[in-house]
Amino acid sequence: MSTTPHRHQAPPANKGLLALAVVLLAIPIIALLLVGTYAKDEPRVAGFPFFIWYQFVWVVLCSALTYSAYRIVLKARPHVPMNPEGDEFLDDGTRPDSREDGIR
């Protein structure tokens, strides 16, 4: 008797969507590494120099881009369902609450 856990092959991931997620994650990294583009005092917003408020804008943008990348990765990597105890994969015909609309 084998002691290896049951391996279930997941459907292949959509590489185009994964590449889009990588681009979304790379945008803020690249934008914030280019310090010379925003290391200036003007224009001021509410008394704050450009250097400060530009970084605060990127806090919100980073959150939005990271969440978007997360949702894209969920869509790109199909889910293989497990039983309620989480100790084995279910085959296509034995899903307890399989939905035809694809919503998790």
mmCIF file with all atom_site columns, C-alpha atoms in Angstrom:
data_model
loop_
_atom_site.group_PDB
_atom_site.id
_atom_site.type_symbol
_atom_site.label_atom_id
_atom_site.label_alt_id
_atom_site.label_comp_id
_atom_site.label_asym_id
_atom_site.label_entity_id
_atom_site.label_seq_id
_atom_site.pdbx_PDB_ins_code
_atom_site.Cartn_x
_atom_site.Cartn_y
_atom_site.Cartn_z
_atom_site.occupancy
_atom_site.B_iso_or_equiv
_atom_site.pdbx_formal_charge
_atom_site.auth_seq_id
_atom_site.auth_comp_id
_atom_site.auth_asym_id
_atom_site.auth_atom_id
_atom_site.pdbx_PDB_model_num
ATOM 1   C CA . MET A 1 1   ? 0.000   0.000  0.000   1.00 0.00 ? 1   MET A CA 1
ATOM 2   C CA . SER A 1 2   ? 1.354   3.409  -0.960  1.00 0.00 ? 2   SER A CA 1
ATOM 3   C CA . THR A 1 3   ? 1.618   6.172  1.618   1.00 0.00 ? 3   THR A CA 1
ATOM 4   C CA . THR A 1 4   ? 1.829   8.949  -0.950  1.00 0.00 ? 4   THR A CA 1
ATOM 5   C CA . PRO A 1 5   ? -1.201  11.237 -0.926  1.00 0.00 ? 5   PRO A CA 1
ATOM 6   C CA . HIS A 1 6   ? -3.579  11.142 -3.858  1.00 0.00 ? 6   HIS A CA 1
ATOM 7   C CA . ARG A 1 7   ? -2.308  13.579 -6.497  1.00 0.00 ? 7   ARG A CA 1
ATOM 8   C CA . HIS A 1 8   ? -4.854  15.269 -8.656  1.00 0.00 ? 8   HIS A CA 1
ATOM 9   C CA . GLN A 1 9   ? -3.804  17.109 -11.786 1.00 0.00 ? 9   GLN A CA 1
ATOM 10  C CA . ALA A 1 10  ? -5.169  20.628 -11.850 1.00 0.00 ? 10  ALA A CA 1
ATOM 11  C CA . PRO A 1 11  ? -6.191  22.070 -15.186 1.00 0.00 ? 11  PRO A CA 1
ATOM 12  C CA . PRO A 1 12  ? -3.438  24.155 -16.815 1.00 0.00 ? 12  PRO A CA 1
ATOM 13  C CA . ALA A 1 13  ? -3.206  27.803 -15.827 1.00 0.00 ? 13  ALA A CA 1
ATOM 14  C CA . ASN A 1 14  ? -3.988  30.578 -18.288 1.00 0.00 ? 14  ASN A CA 1
ATOM 15  C CA . LYS A 1 15  ? -0.512  31.990 -18.908 1.00 0.00 ? 15  LYS A CA 1
ATOM 16  C CA . GLY A 1 16  ? -1.834  35.174 -20.527 1.00 0.00 ? 16  GLY A CA 1
ATOM 17  C CA . LEU A 1 17  ? -3.780  36.109 -17.392 1.00 0.00 ? 17  LEU A CA 1
ATOM 18  C CA . LEU A 1 18  ? -0.796  35.260 -15.187 1.00 0.00 ? 18  LEU A CA 1
ATOM 19  C CA . ALA A 1 19  ? 1.383   37.552 -17.318 1.00 0.00 ? 19  ALA A CA 1
ATOM 20  C CA . LEU A 1 20  ? -1.181  40.330 -16.878 1.00 0.00 ? 20  LEU A CA 1
ATOM 21  C CA . ALA A 1 21  ? -1.033  39.828 -13.096 1.00 0.00 ? 21  ALA A CA 1
ATOM 22  C CA . VAL A 1 22  ? 2.771   40.130 -13.193 1.00 0.00 ? 22  VAL A CA 1
ATOM 23  C CA . VAL A 1 23  ? 2.515   43.385 -15.152 1.00 0.00 ? 23  VAL A CA 1
ATOM 24  C CA . LEU A 1 24  ? -0.001  44.778 -12.635 1.00 0.00 ? 24  LEU A CA 1
ATOM 25  C CA . LEU A 1 25  ? 2.368   43.928 -9.776  1.00 0.00 ? 25  LEU A CA 1
ATOM 26  C CA . ALA A 1 26  ? 5.392   45.377 -11.583 1.00 0.00 ? 26  ALA A CA 1
ATOM 27  C CA . ILE A 1 27  ? 3.806   48.777 -12.294 1.00 0.00 ? 27  ILE A CA 1
ATOM 28  C CA . PRO A 1 28  ? 4.075   50.190 -8.740  1.00 0.00 ? 28  PRO A CA 1
ATOM 29  C CA . ILE A 1 29  ? 7.512   48.676 -8.196  1.00 0.00 ? 29  ILE A CA 1
ATOM 30  C CA . ILE A 1 30  ? 8.912   50.335 -11.295 1.00 0.00 ? 30  ILE A CA 1
ATOM 31  C CA . ALA A 1 31  ? 7.083   53.626 -10.703 1.00 0.00 ? 31  ALA A CA 1
ATOM 32  C CA . LEU A 1 32  ? 8.395   53.957 -7.149  1.00 0.00 ? 32  LEU A CA 1
ATOM 33  C CA . LEU A 1 33  ? 11.940  52.931 -8.050  1.00 0.00 ? 33  LEU A CA 1
ATOM 34  C CA . LEU A 1 34  ? 12.200  55.877 -10.438 1.00 0.00 ? 34  LEU A CA 1
ATOM 35  C CA . VAL A 1 35  ? 12.744  58.367 -7.605  1.00 0.00 ? 35  VAL A CA 1
ATOM 36  C CA . GLY A 1 36  ? 14.151  61.032 -9.913  1.00 0.00 ? 36  GLY A CA 1
ATOM 37  C CA . THR A 1 37  ? 10.734  61.443 -11.528 1.00 0.00 ? 37  THR A CA 1
ATOM 38  C CA . TYR A 1 38  ? 9.027   62.472 -8.284  1.00 0.00 ? 38  TYR A CA 1
ATOM 39  C CA . ALA A 1 39  ? 11.827  63.894 -6.108  1.00 0.00 ? 39  ALA A CA 1
ATOM 40  C CA . LYS A 1 40  ? 10.600  67.467 -6.350  1.00 0.00 ? 40  LYS A CA 1
ATOM 41  C CA . ASP A 1 41  ? 8.756   70.028 -4.285  1.00 0.00 ? 41  ASP A CA 1
ATOM 42  C CA . GLU A 1 42  ? 6.168   71.345 -6.735  1.00 0.00 ? 42  GLU A CA 1
ATOM 43  C CA . PRO A 1 43  ? 3.225   71.003 -7.282  1.00 0.00 ? 43  PRO A CA 1
ATOM 44  C CA . ARG A 1 44  ? 1.966   71.140 -3.707  1.00 0.00 ? 44  ARG A CA 1
ATOM 45  C CA . VAL A 1 45  ? -1.400  69.726 -2.680  1.00 0.00 ? 45  VAL A CA 1
ATOM 46  C CA . ALA A 1 46  ? -2.874  70.957 0.619   1.00 0.00 ? 46  ALA A CA 1
ATOM 47  C CA . GLY A 1 47  ? 0.594   72.178 1.594   1.00 0.00 ? 47  GLY A CA 1
ATOM 48  C CA . PHE A 1 48  ? 2.260   68.793 1.003   1.00 0.00 ? 48  PHE A CA 1
ATOM 49  C CA . PRO A 1 49  ? 5.147   68.662 -1.472  1.00 0.00 ? 49  PRO A CA 1
ATOM 50  C CA . PHE A 1 50  ? 4.818   66.483 -4.551  1.00 0.00 ? 50  PHE A CA 1
ATOM 51  C CA . PHE A 1 51  ? 7.268   63.911 -3.131  1.00 0.00 ? 51  PHE A CA 1
ATOM 52  C CA . ILE A 1 52  ? 4.941   63.175 -0.186  1.00 0.00 ? 52  ILE A CA 1
ATOM 53  C CA . TRP A 1 53  ? 1.506   63.143 -1.791  1.00 0.00 ? 53  TRP A CA 1
ATOM 54  C CA . TYR A 1 54  ? 2.730   61.187 -4.831  1.00 0.00 ? 54  TYR A CA 1
ATOM 55  C CA . GLN A 1 55  ? 3.758   58.337 -2.535  1.00 0.00 ? 55  GLN A CA 1
ATOM 56  C CA . PHE A 1 56  ? 0.412   58.441 -0.715  1.00 0.00 ? 56  PHE A CA 1
ATOM 57  C CA . VAL A 1 57  ? -1.395  58.168 -4.049  1.00 0.00 ? 57  VAL A CA 1
ATOM 58  C CA . TRP A 1 58  ? 0.674   55.055 -4.775  1.00 0.00 ? 58  TRP A CA 1
ATOM 59  C CA . VAL A 1 59  ? -0.456  53.472 -1.493  1.00 0.00 ? 59  VAL A CA 1
ATOM 60  C CA . VAL A 1 60  ? -4.013  53.426 -2.839  1.00 0.00 ? 60  VAL A CA 1
ATOM 61  C CA . LEU A 1 61  ? -2.910  52.440 -6.350  1.00 0.00 ? 61  LEU A CA 1
ATOM 62  C CA . CYS A 1 62  ? -0.742  49.581 -5.020  1.00 0.00 ? 62  CYS A CA 1
ATOM 63  C CA . SER A 1 63  ? -3.684  48.217 -3.068  1.00 0.00 ? 63  SER A CA 1
ATOM 64  C CA . ALA A 1 64  ? -5.953  48.348 -6.110  1.00 0.00 ? 64  ALA A CA 1
ATOM 65  C CA . LEU A 1 65  ? -3.363  46.787 -8.420  1.00 0.00 ? 65  LEU A CA 1
ATOM 66  C CA . THR A 1 66  ? -2.488  44.036 -5.934  1.00 0.00 ? 66  THR A CA 1
ATOM 67  C CA . TYR A 1 67  ? -6.150  43.143 -5.421  1.00 0.00 ? 67  TYR A CA 1
ATOM 68  C CA . SER A 1 68  ? -6.705  43.127 -9.194  1.00 0.00 ? 68  SER A CA 1
ATOM 69  C CA . ALA A 1 69  ? -3.707  40.825 -9.681  1.00 0.00 ? 69  ALA A CA 1
ATOM 70  C CA . TYR A 1 70  ? -5.028  38.522 -6.950  1.00 0.00 ? 70  TYR A CA 1
ATOM 71  C CA . ARG A 1 71  ? -8.442  38.250 -8.628  1.00 0.00 ? 71  ARG A CA 1
ATOM 72  C CA . ILE A 1 72  ? -6.789  37.616 -12.014 1.00 0.00 ? 72  ILE A CA 1
ATOM 73  C CA . VAL A 1 73  ? -4.620  34.830 -10.570 1.00 0.00 ? 73  VAL A CA 1
ATOM 74  C CA . LEU A 1 74  ? -7.716  33.205 -9.049  1.00 0.00 ? 74  LEU A CA 1
ATOM 75  C CA . LYS A 1 75  ? -9.319  33.265 -12.493 1.00 0.00 ? 75  LYS A CA 1
ATOM 76  C CA . ALA A 1 76  ? -6.163  32.023 -14.250 1.00 0.00 ? 76  ALA A CA 1
ATOM 77  C CA . ARG A 1 77  ? -5.555  29.032 -11.973 1.00 0.00 ? 77  ARG A CA 1
ATOM 78  C CA . PRO A 1 78  ? -8.596  26.736 -11.936 1.00 0.00 ? 78  PRO A CA 1
ATOM 79  C CA . HIS A 1 79  ? -9.668  25.342 -8.606  1.00 0.00 ? 79  HIS A CA 1
ATOM 80  C CA . VAL A 1 80  ? -9.649  21.605 -7.866  1.00 0.00 ? 80  VAL A CA 1
ATOM 81  C CA . PRO A 1 81  ? -12.298 20.999 -5.184  1.00 0.00 ? 81  PRO A CA 1
ATOM 82  C CA . MET A 1 82  ? -11.658 19.010 -2.002  1.00 0.00 ? 82  MET A CA 1
ATOM 83  C CA . ASN A 1 83  ? -14.024 17.243 0.345   1.00 0.00 ? 83  ASN A CA 1
ATOM 84  C CA . PRO A 1 84  ? -15.282 19.195 3.400   1.00 0.00 ? 84  PRO A CA 1
ATOM 85  C CA . GLU A 1 85  ? -12.570 17.695 5.618   1.00 0.00 ? 85  GLU A CA 1
ATOM 86  C CA . GLY A 1 86  ? -9.893  18.848 3.149   1.00 0.00 ? 86  GLY A CA 1
ATOM 87  C CA . ASP A 1 87  ? -8.020  15.559 3.071   1.00 0.00 ? 87  ASP A CA 1
ATOM 88  C CA . GLU A 1 88  ? -8.755  14.370 -0.494  1.00 0.00 ? 88  GLU A CA 1
ATOM 89  C CA . PHE A 1 89  ? -9.671  15.779 -3.873  1.00 0.00 ? 89  PHE A CA 1
ATOM 90  C CA . LEU A 1 90  ? -13.108 15.227 -5.322  1.00 0.00 ? 90  LEU A CA 1
ATOM 91  C CA . ASP A 1 91  ? -13.558 13.890 -8.814  1.00 0.00 ? 91  ASP A CA 1
ATOM 92  C CA . ASP A 1 92  ? -15.750 15.821 -11.247 1.00 0.00 ? 92  ASP A CA 1
ATOM 93  C CA . GLY A 1 93  ? -18.828 13.683 -10.628 1.00 0.00 ? 93  GLY A CA 1
ATOM 94  C CA . THR A 1 94  ? -18.667 13.634 -6.834  1.00 0.00 ? 94  THR A CA 1
ATOM 95  C CA . ARG A 1 95  ? -18.845 17.327 -5.995  1.00 0.00 ? 95  ARG A CA 1
ATOM 96  C CA . PRO A 1 96  ? -21.341 17.893 -3.194  1.00 0.00 ? 96  PRO A CA 1
ATOM 97  C CA . ASP A 1 97  ? -22.501 21.298 -4.424  1.00 0.00 ? 97  ASP A CA 1
ATOM 98  C CA . SER A 1 98  ? -21.262 21.593 -7.979  1.00 0.00 ? 98  SER A CA 1
ATOM 99  C CA . ARG A 1 99  ? -22.490 24.721 -9.684  1.00 0.00 ? 99  ARG A CA 1
ATOM 100 C CA . GLU A 1 100 ? -22.817 25.127 -13.379 1.00 0.00 ? 100 GLU A CA 1
ATOM 101 C CA . ASP A 1 101 ? -22.259 28.853 -13.379 1.00 0.00 ? 101 ASP A CA 1
ATOM 102 C CA . GLY A 1 102 ? -18.632 28.539 -12.219 1.00 0.00 ? 102 GLY A CA 1
ATOM 103 C CA . ILE A 1 103 ? -19.005 30.798 -9.170  1.00 0.00 ? 103 ILE A CA 1
ATOM 104 C CA . ARG A 1 104 ? -17.117 29.696 -6.097  1.00 0.00 ? 104 ARG A CA 1
#
